[in-house]
Every structure is written in structure tokens, then in C-alpha cells.
Short mmCIF file of C-alpha atoms and ligand atoms in Angstrom, two decimals:
data_model
loop_
_atom_site.label_atom_id
_atom_site.label_comp_id
_atom_site.label_asym_id
_atom_site.label_seq_id
_atom_site.Cartn_x
_atom_site.Cartn_y
_atom_site.Cartn_z
CA MET X 247 -42.30 -17.70 2.12
CA LEU X 248 -40.47 -15.10 4.15
CA LEU X 249 -42.01 -12.86 6.73
CA ARG X 250 -45.37 -14.57 6.54
CA LYS X 251 -46.04 -14.53 10.19
CA SER X 252 -45.95 -10.78 10.47
CA ASN X 253 -47.71 -10.25 7.15
CA ARG X 254 -51.00 -10.17 9.09
CA PHE X 255 -53.75 -7.74 10.01
CA ASP X 256 -53.72 -9.01 13.58
CA ALA X 257 -51.74 -6.07 14.91
CA GLY X 258 -54.40 -3.75 13.58
CA ILE X 259 -57.51 -5.63 14.62
CA ARG X 260 -57.92 -4.12 18.07
CA SER X 261 -57.47 -0.71 16.47
CA SER X 262 -58.94 1.10 19.47
CA ASP X 263 -56.09 -0.14 21.64
CA ILE X 264 -53.30 1.49 19.68
CA THR X 265 -52.17 5.01 18.99
CA PRO X 266 -52.26 6.59 15.53
CA GLN X 267 -48.46 6.52 15.51
CA GLU X 268 -48.37 2.77 16.30
CA ALA X 269 -51.03 2.15 13.71
CA PHE X 270 -49.03 4.07 11.18
CA GLU X 271 -45.86 2.19 11.94
CA ASN X 272 -47.62 -1.16 11.78
CA HIS X 273 -49.00 -0.14 8.50
CA GLN X 274 -45.67 0.86 7.14
CA GLN X 275 -44.07 -2.37 8.32
CA THR X 276 -46.84 -4.44 6.84
CA ARG X 277 -46.59 -2.52 3.62
CA ARG X 278 -42.82 -3.10 3.32
CA ARG X 279 -43.25 -6.75 4.10
CA PHE X 280 -46.06 -7.09 1.70
CA LEU X 281 -43.98 -5.56 -1.07
CA THR X 282 -41.12 -7.92 -0.27
CA GLY X 283 -43.52 -10.81 -0.37
CA ALA X 284 -45.09 -9.72 -3.62
CA ALA X 285 -41.74 -9.41 -5.28
CA ALA X 286 -40.74 -12.86 -4.02
CA LEU X 287 -43.97 -14.26 -5.47
CA GLY X 288 -43.27 -12.63 -8.78
CA ALA X 289 -46.57 -10.83 -8.49
CA GLY X 290 -44.90 -7.57 -9.60
CA ALA X 291 -44.48 -4.42 -7.66
CA ILE X 292 -47.61 -2.37 -7.18
CA ALA X 293 -47.00 1.33 -6.87
CA ALA X 294 -48.96 2.84 -4.08
CA THR X 295 -49.21 6.12 -2.32
CA ARG X 296 -49.49 6.26 1.43
CA ILE X 297 -52.66 7.95 2.65
CA PRO X 298 -52.16 9.12 6.25
CA ALA X 299 -55.89 9.50 6.86
CA LEU X 300 -56.43 5.77 6.54
CA VAL X 301 -54.27 4.82 9.49
CA HIS X 302 -56.33 6.87 11.87
CA PRO X 303 -57.53 4.28 14.38
CA THR X 304 -61.11 5.39 14.77
CA PRO X 305 -63.58 3.59 12.52
CA ILE X 306 -64.59 5.51 9.42
CA GLN X 307 -68.31 6.06 9.42
CA ALA X 308 -70.56 6.32 6.38
CA ALA X 309 -70.08 9.47 4.32
CA ASP X 310 -66.61 10.19 5.68
CA ASP X 311 -64.07 11.28 3.06
CA LEU X 312 -61.78 8.38 2.11
CA HIS X 313 -58.95 10.64 0.83
CA ALA X 314 -58.37 8.25 -2.03
CA ALA X 315 -55.55 8.85 -4.44
CA PRO X 316 -56.26 8.73 -8.17
CA SER X 317 -55.39 5.56 -10.04
CA GLN X 318 -54.11 4.76 -13.50
CA TYR X 319 -57.18 2.50 -13.98
CA THR X 320 -59.54 5.32 -14.67
CA THR X 321 -61.84 6.11 -17.55
CA THR X 322 -62.50 9.75 -18.41
CA GLU X 323 -66.02 9.08 -19.75
CA PRO X 324 -68.79 11.18 -18.16
CA GLN X 325 -69.59 9.84 -14.72
CA THR X 326 -72.93 8.70 -13.46
CA PRO X 327 -74.26 11.24 -10.94
CA PHE X 328 -74.06 10.09 -7.33
CA ASN X 329 -77.82 10.30 -6.91
CA LYS X 330 -78.37 7.86 -9.79
CA ALA X 331 -75.67 5.42 -8.71
CA THR X 332 -77.16 5.28 -5.22
CA THR X 333 -80.90 5.08 -6.05
CA TYR X 334 -80.95 2.71 -9.02
CA ASN X 335 -79.47 -0.49 -7.55
CA ASN X 336 -79.59 -4.25 -7.57
CA PHE X 337 -79.30 -5.58 -4.04
CA TYR X 338 -82.00 -8.24 -3.90
CA GLU X 339 -81.56 -8.85 -0.17
CA PHE X 340 -83.35 -5.53 0.27
CA GLY X 341 -85.98 -6.11 -2.46
CA THR X 342 -86.07 -6.77 -6.16
CA ASP X 343 -87.00 -3.32 -7.50
CA LYS X 344 -84.25 -0.88 -8.44
CA SER X 345 -85.54 1.62 -5.89
CA ASP X 346 -85.80 -0.88 -3.01
CA PRO X 347 -82.15 -0.89 -1.82
CA ALA X 348 -81.98 2.88 -1.38
CA ARG X 349 -85.30 2.76 0.48
CA ASN X 350 -84.60 -0.27 2.70
CA ALA X 351 -80.86 -0.66 3.23
CA HIS X 352 -80.70 1.83 6.11
CA THR X 353 -81.41 -1.19 8.35
CA LEU X 354 -78.03 -2.68 7.48
CA LYS X 355 -75.64 -2.35 10.40
CA THR X 356 -72.10 -2.01 9.02
CA ARG X 357 -70.20 -1.77 12.36
CA PRO X 358 -69.05 -3.92 13.99
CA TRP X 359 -68.43 -6.02 10.87
CA THR X 360 -66.19 -9.05 10.67
CA VAL X 361 -64.96 -10.89 7.58
CA GLN X 362 -64.04 -14.58 7.61
CA VAL X 363 -61.34 -16.12 5.50
CA THR X 364 -61.98 -19.86 5.18
CA GLY X 365 -61.17 -22.97 3.15
CA MET X 366 -57.88 -23.64 1.46
CA VAL X 367 -55.75 -21.04 3.26
CA LYS X 368 -52.77 -21.43 5.45
CA LYS X 369 -54.81 -20.39 8.45
CA PRO X 370 -58.47 -19.42 8.68
CA LEU X 371 -58.94 -15.82 9.85
CA THR X 372 -61.58 -13.57 11.28
CA LEU X 373 -60.81 -9.97 10.44
CA ASP X 374 -62.27 -6.63 11.42
CA ILE X 375 -63.43 -4.42 8.58
CA ASP X 376 -61.47 -1.42 9.79
CA SER X 377 -58.19 -3.29 9.74
CA ILE X 378 -58.93 -4.56 6.24
CA MET X 379 -59.60 -0.98 5.15
CA LYS X 380 -56.32 0.20 6.67
CA TYR X 381 -54.25 -2.55 5.20
CA ARG X 382 -53.46 -0.79 1.94
CA PRO X 383 -53.82 2.75 0.62
CA ILE X 384 -57.17 3.41 -0.96
CA GLU X 385 -57.24 4.36 -4.63
CA SER X 386 -60.00 5.98 -6.61
CA ARG X 387 -60.75 4.17 -9.84
CA VAL X 388 -63.39 5.32 -12.31
CA TYR X 389 -64.71 2.12 -13.89
CA ARG X 390 -67.39 1.30 -16.39
CA HIS X 391 -70.06 -0.81 -14.59
CA ARG X 392 -72.17 -2.98 -16.94
CA CYS X 393 -75.23 -4.80 -15.61
CA VAL X 394 -76.35 -7.95 -17.42
CA GLU X 395 -79.66 -6.08 -17.89
CA ALA X 396 -77.97 -3.93 -20.54
CA TRP X 397 -77.63 -0.71 -18.63
CA SER X 398 -74.37 0.75 -17.51
CA MET X 399 -72.85 3.42 -15.36
CA VAL X 400 -69.46 5.08 -14.84
CA ILE X 401 -68.61 5.05 -11.16
CA PRO X 402 -65.59 6.25 -9.17
CA TRP X 403 -64.93 3.39 -6.72
CA ASP X 404 -62.56 3.54 -3.79
CA GLY X 405 -60.55 0.56 -2.73
CA TYR X 406 -57.38 -1.41 -3.36
CA SER X 407 -56.60 -4.40 -5.55
CA LEU X 408 -58.29 -7.59 -4.45
CA SER X 409 -54.98 -9.29 -5.24
CA GLN X 410 -53.38 -7.54 -2.27
CA PHE X 411 -56.01 -8.86 0.10
CA ILE X 412 -55.78 -12.37 -1.41
CA SER X 413 -52.00 -12.44 -1.01
CA PHE X 414 -52.58 -11.53 2.59
CA CYS X 415 -55.04 -14.44 2.97
CA GLU X 416 -52.31 -16.89 1.95
CA PRO X 417 -54.32 -19.34 -0.17
CA LEU X 418 -52.77 -22.77 -0.46
CA PRO X 419 -51.38 -23.82 -3.88
CA SER X 420 -54.38 -26.17 -4.17
CA ALA X 421 -56.88 -23.26 -4.09
CA LYS X 422 -58.13 -22.48 -7.56
CA PHE X 423 -61.23 -20.31 -6.87
CA VAL X 424 -62.41 -17.72 -4.39
CA GLN X 425 -66.01 -17.53 -3.32
CA PHE X 426 -67.63 -14.38 -1.94
CA LEU X 427 -70.54 -14.72 0.48
CA SER X 428 -72.70 -11.77 1.36
CA LEU X 429 -74.45 -11.19 4.65
CA ALA X 430 -77.85 -12.82 4.94
CA ASP X 431 -79.54 -11.62 8.12
CA ARG X 432 -83.34 -11.58 8.34
CA LYS X 433 -83.19 -9.02 11.16
CA GLN X 434 -81.57 -6.52 8.82
CA MET X 435 -82.71 -7.59 5.34
CA ASN X 436 -85.93 -8.54 3.57
CA LEU X 437 -84.33 -11.67 1.92
CA PRO X 438 -87.16 -12.24 -0.59
CA GLY X 439 -88.22 -15.82 -1.26
CA GLY X 440 -87.08 -17.81 -4.28
CA PHE X 441 -83.37 -17.36 -3.62
CA ASP X 442 -81.02 -19.52 -1.74
CA TRP X 443 -79.42 -16.90 0.56
CA PRO X 444 -76.67 -15.91 1.20
CA TYR X 445 -75.76 -14.36 -2.11
CA SER X 446 -72.79 -16.23 -3.50
CA GLU X 447 -70.37 -15.28 -6.19
CA GLY X 448 -66.92 -16.41 -7.19
CA LEU X 449 -63.93 -16.12 -9.46
CA ARG X 450 -61.12 -18.23 -10.67
CA LEU X 451 -58.16 -17.26 -8.55
CA ASP X 452 -56.16 -15.87 -11.49
CA GLU X 453 -59.09 -13.62 -12.35
CA ALA X 454 -59.30 -12.45 -8.79
CA MET X 455 -55.55 -11.73 -8.81
CA ASN X 456 -55.83 -9.47 -11.88
CA PRO X 457 -54.93 -5.92 -10.80
CA LEU X 458 -58.25 -4.56 -12.11
CA ALA X 459 -60.31 -6.60 -9.56
CA LEU X 460 -61.05 -4.10 -6.80
CA LEU X 461 -61.76 -4.69 -3.16
CA THR X 462 -64.10 -1.79 -2.62
CA PHE X 463 -64.94 0.25 0.47
CA GLY X 464 -66.27 3.43 -1.06
CA CYS X 465 -67.53 5.33 -4.06
CA TYR X 466 -67.39 9.04 -4.94
CA GLY X 467 -64.69 9.49 -2.29
CA GLN X 468 -66.98 8.37 0.56
CA THR X 469 -67.59 5.08 2.37
CA LEU X 470 -70.08 2.96 0.44
CA PRO X 471 -73.75 3.77 0.92
CA ASN X 472 -75.47 0.68 2.30
CA GLN X 473 -77.38 0.16 -0.93
CA ASN X 474 -74.06 -0.08 -2.83
CA GLY X 475 -72.78 -2.93 -0.69
CA ALA X 476 -71.33 -1.41 2.47
CA PRO X 477 -68.97 -1.93 4.14
CA ILE X 478 -67.04 -4.14 1.69
CA ARG X 479 -67.73 -5.44 -1.81
CA VAL X 480 -65.87 -6.42 -4.94
CA VAL X 481 -65.91 -4.76 -8.35
CA MET X 482 -64.81 -6.68 -11.47
CA PRO X 483 -65.23 -4.12 -14.25
CA TRP X 484 -64.90 -6.56 -17.14
CA LYS X 485 -67.75 -8.75 -15.91
CA TYR X 486 -71.49 -8.29 -15.64
CA GLY X 487 -72.49 -6.46 -12.47
CA PHE X 488 -73.84 -9.44 -10.63
CA LYS X 489 -70.33 -10.83 -10.16
CA ASN X 490 -69.70 -7.84 -7.84
CA ALA X 491 -70.88 -9.33 -4.50
CA LYS X 492 -71.96 -6.73 -1.93
CA SER X 493 -71.67 -6.62 1.86
CA ILE X 494 -69.25 -9.52 2.00
CA VAL X 495 -68.82 -11.51 5.19
CA LYS X 496 -66.78 -14.44 3.90
CA PHE X 497 -63.98 -15.11 1.45
CA HIS X 498 -63.84 -18.86 0.91
CA PHE X 499 -60.93 -20.48 -1.01
CA THR X 500 -61.61 -23.75 -2.77
CA ASP X 501 -60.36 -26.08 -5.52
CA LYS X 502 -63.85 -26.42 -6.98
CA GLN X 503 -65.85 -23.84 -8.93
CA PRO X 504 -68.20 -22.38 -6.32
CA HIS X 505 -71.92 -22.20 -6.85
CA THR X 506 -73.18 -18.71 -7.68
CA THR X 507 -76.56 -17.24 -6.94
CA TRP X 508 -77.53 -16.21 -10.47
CA ASN X 509 -76.21 -19.41 -12.02
CA ASP X 510 -78.35 -21.34 -9.48
CA GLN X 511 -81.37 -19.22 -10.50
CA ASN X 512 -80.99 -19.87 -14.21
CA SER X 513 -77.83 -21.46 -15.52
CA SER X 514 -78.69 -20.90 -19.21
CA GLU X 515 -78.97 -17.12 -18.63
CA TYR X 516 -76.18 -16.49 -16.14
CA GLY X 517 -72.84 -18.29 -16.44
CA PHE X 518 -70.01 -18.57 -13.99
CA TYR X 519 -67.64 -16.39 -16.04
CA SER X 520 -70.12 -13.70 -17.14
CA ASN X 521 -67.54 -11.64 -18.91
CA VAL X 522 -69.06 -8.72 -20.74
CA ASN X 523 -69.36 -9.94 -24.31
CA PRO X 524 -71.44 -8.15 -26.97
CA THR X 525 -71.32 -11.24 -29.21
CA VAL X 526 -73.04 -13.55 -26.74
CA ASP X 527 -76.64 -12.50 -26.24
CA HIS X 528 -78.62 -13.13 -23.14
CA PRO X 529 -81.35 -15.67 -24.12
CA ARG X 530 -83.98 -12.94 -23.67
CA TRP X 531 -82.15 -9.86 -25.01
CA SER X 532 -79.21 -8.60 -26.98
CA GLN X 533 -75.96 -7.70 -25.21
CA ALA X 534 -74.67 -5.72 -28.23
CA ARG X 535 -75.49 -2.32 -26.73
CA GLU X 536 -76.25 -0.78 -23.37
CA ARG X 537 -78.16 2.15 -21.95
CA ARG X 538 -75.58 4.43 -20.38
CA ILE X 539 -76.80 6.15 -17.25
CA ASP X 540 -74.57 9.22 -16.89
CA SER X 541 -74.62 12.99 -16.49
CA THR X 542 -75.30 13.49 -20.21
CA ASN X 543 -78.70 11.83 -19.90
CA SER X 544 -81.57 14.08 -20.74
CA ILE X 545 -85.04 12.78 -21.48
CA LEU X 546 -83.97 10.33 -24.13
CA PRO X 547 -82.01 7.27 -23.06
CA ARG X 548 -78.50 7.14 -24.48
CA PHE X 549 -77.49 3.79 -26.04
CA ILE X 550 -73.88 2.97 -26.79
CA PRO X 551 -72.27 -0.17 -28.18
CA THR X 552 -71.06 -2.68 -25.59
CA GLN X 553 -67.34 -3.44 -25.76
CA MET X 554 -65.70 -6.83 -25.37
CA PHE X 555 -64.68 -7.30 -21.76
CA ASN X 556 -66.43 -3.93 -21.15
CA GLY X 557 -63.46 -2.23 -22.79
CA TYR X 558 -60.86 -3.89 -20.56
CA SER X 559 -59.50 -6.41 -23.10
CA ASP X 560 -55.89 -5.16 -22.85
CA GLN X 561 -55.88 -6.00 -19.15
CA VAL X 562 -57.86 -9.24 -19.02
CA ALA X 563 -58.19 -10.99 -22.43
CA SER X 564 -55.09 -13.11 -21.68
CA LEU X 565 -56.93 -14.76 -18.78
CA TYR X 566 -59.15 -16.51 -21.31
CA THR X 567 -56.73 -17.49 -24.07
CA GLY X 568 -57.90 -20.67 -25.78
CA MET X 569 -61.28 -20.66 -24.02
CA ASN X 570 -64.53 -20.76 -26.03
CA LEU X 571 -66.30 -17.75 -24.60
CA LYS X 572 -69.62 -18.82 -26.07
CA LYS X 573 -69.44 -22.05 -24.12
CA TYR X 574 -67.94 -20.43 -20.98
CA TYR X 575 -70.34 -17.45 -20.92
N1 MTE G 879 -75.22 -9.40 -2.29
C1 MTE G 879 -75.61 -8.94 -3.47
N2 MTE G 879 -74.63 -8.43 -4.30
C2 MTE G 879 -75.01 -7.95 -5.53
C3 MTE G 879 -76.35 -8.02 -5.95
C4 MTE G 879 -77.32 -8.54 -5.06
O1 MTE G 879 -78.51 -8.60 -5.36
N3 MTE G 879 -76.91 -8.95 -3.83
N4 MTE G 879 -76.68 -7.55 -7.23
C5 MTE G 879 -75.58 -7.47 -8.22
C6 MTE G 879 -75.96 -6.79 -9.45
S1 MTE G 879 -77.01 -7.58 -10.53
C7 MTE G 879 -75.41 -5.58 -9.82
S2 MTE G 879 -75.69 -4.91 -11.34
C8 MTE G 879 -74.54 -4.87 -8.89
C9 MTE G 879 -75.08 -3.46 -8.66
O2 MTE G 879 -74.19 -2.68 -7.95
P1 MTE G 879 -74.58 -1.18 -7.63
O3 MTE G 879 -75.96 -1.14 -7.09
O4 MTE G 879 -73.55 -0.64 -6.70
O5 MTE G 879 -74.55 -0.41 -8.95
O6 MTE G 879 -74.42 -5.47 -7.63
C10 MTE G 879 -74.31 -6.89 -7.64
N5 MTE G 879 -74.03 -7.42 -6.32
MO1 MO G 880 -76.85 -6.55 -12.59
#
């Protein structure tokens, strides 16, 4: 493929060494080259708005405004208030209660933070989080977020399409899956027993390349709170929440379906695909409806019907044509 050598983050990695103008120009060049590459790959052009704030070379600290542009992939349903989305979490590395991550995740150190790209790629890479964040303009996307435990939220996430990052990683044609590995550091995390840390998740490569899959750095216009998976996570809105690996330190490309933490725990309850599907019940509860946690909540919980693929069928159903979704749950 053309221009591959320069289609790299490397220029931006030592971001403290370069001026804002140089960073900006690098970004523009990378962007142009990326778009050329994407067109050559037939991946389709992805419209994007340049966000000057993101090329500022100093690292963005927690709670800084991400200046994200709105996206077409946005639901107008009432949003979950910030204080609920950041205090009712699953992040088992910090404890298994919903309130544990907000209480304990302040010990997570999100800078410096490096991300490894390994396995079936043209060249293994070690990347700095700030250069990944600056690689593409950040969009705000308001997604439905459906936990396998039958509650759901509506959250404005900030990031760019995972497909753009994967193209950058240059997986070999033999790569069929991507695995996400989260940080597992006993100095910063509780890492409760009974789990085989690090947290592992994965997707078929064509799922990961779907434009809805979001590489996520923020929510509510700010960098991610630690309990929501800072500094980098994925969000796959048509799948159950546990597919959305938090605090990722490694993207591993492989030709074999990777093992995943919840499937290891209990394979009859948590499948590899885990697409939201109201017609396939969890062995211990129905998936036909969900408790929506949003700003309309008063004292009584609000239950709503769960939609196939969490309401994203138009975008993703074709990924599963001909597959028996009861078998591949
Ligand atoms: N590393 C890691 N990632 C994780 C989890 C976890 O325990 N560890 N929990 C998952 C589950 S079950 C859900 S529902 C979502 C919750 O994301 P949120 O807390 O931002 O809403 O994160 C997912 N990602
Ligand atoms: Mo979940």
C-alpha cells in the first residue's frame, strides 16, 4: 500500500519535542495520507472535522474539555446524568460492587501510558496515549450502553472510530480478530481473586472495523474518569457492556478467536459475540427488557424493551448474515 511508512504516529510520539505548528502539520499530513489509504483500501471516506485543540502538544489531563464535534451516530434519548454514569460502574479490577470503581480508581495512574500493538501486524508498535488521542479528530457520540445485567444508560462518549486506529496498526491479511488487554497492576488495582487478569476482550476484525465501534478517550466532553476506563477504552454499542474493555494497554491481532474474561468465567452465560439480543435470555434472567438509568428516573425504576442489536441493526446486522445468533450468543 502507498504511503505506509509515513502513516505512523511516530512523529507525534515525542510530543513535548515539537511545536504546536509542527504537530498540527504532522496531523494534517497524516490525515491526508490516511484518507488516501482508506480510499485505496475501499474502506470508504470518513468525513471528519479538524479540532485544533487536539493538536496541542501538552498532554490533556483528566477533566479537560475535549472539544469534541457532534457525530451522526447519536441518539436523542434522555441522557444518563454524569454522576450516575461515573458512580455506578463495572470495573472489577477495582472491586466487584458498582460503587467500588468510583471509590477506588483514583489510584490508577493514566500518564505516562503506553499502548502496545502486537501479533499479526506489519510491525509491532509501542505508542504513547497522547499521540493516539491526537491521531484523529475526536467526535462526541451519544450511544445506548446496555449491560448484560439488564440495565442501560445513554452516554455521550468522545473518541474516533476504532477502524481508523486499526488501519493505522496495519494488521496482516491473516489477522481475523483483535484482542484488547486491560492494565493489570497490583500496585494500582485491587485485582480481586477468581479472575485470570488481565481483563481480555476481543472482536472479529470486521466487527472492529464497523464505523460504530468507538475508540474512546472521554465522556461528557471530558477525558474519561478513571472508573470509566481512562485513558483509553472501546465502546461497541450493539454488544453487551462487558465487550467494552477499559484502560487498554495492548491491541493484539490474531487469526484465532481470543479468550475473553467473561467467557472464561462462565461460557454458558457469556459468549464471545455477546450481541444485545432480546430473544436470547441469559440463563439466569430475561434479556427482553432493561432498566434504563437516565435523567427521567424518579423513585420508580423505568423499564423499557430491549432492542435487537441494542437498536443498531441497520448498521451492524449484516455482520451476522447467515449466523445462528442463538448458537453464537
Ligand atoms: N477492564 C475492564 N473492562 C470492563 C469491565 C471490567 O470489569 N474490567 N467491565 C465491563 C462491563 S460489565 C461494563 S457494563 C462496562 C461498564 O462501563 P462503564 O462503567 O463506563 O459504564 O465496562 C466493561 N469493561
Ligand atoms: Mo456489564
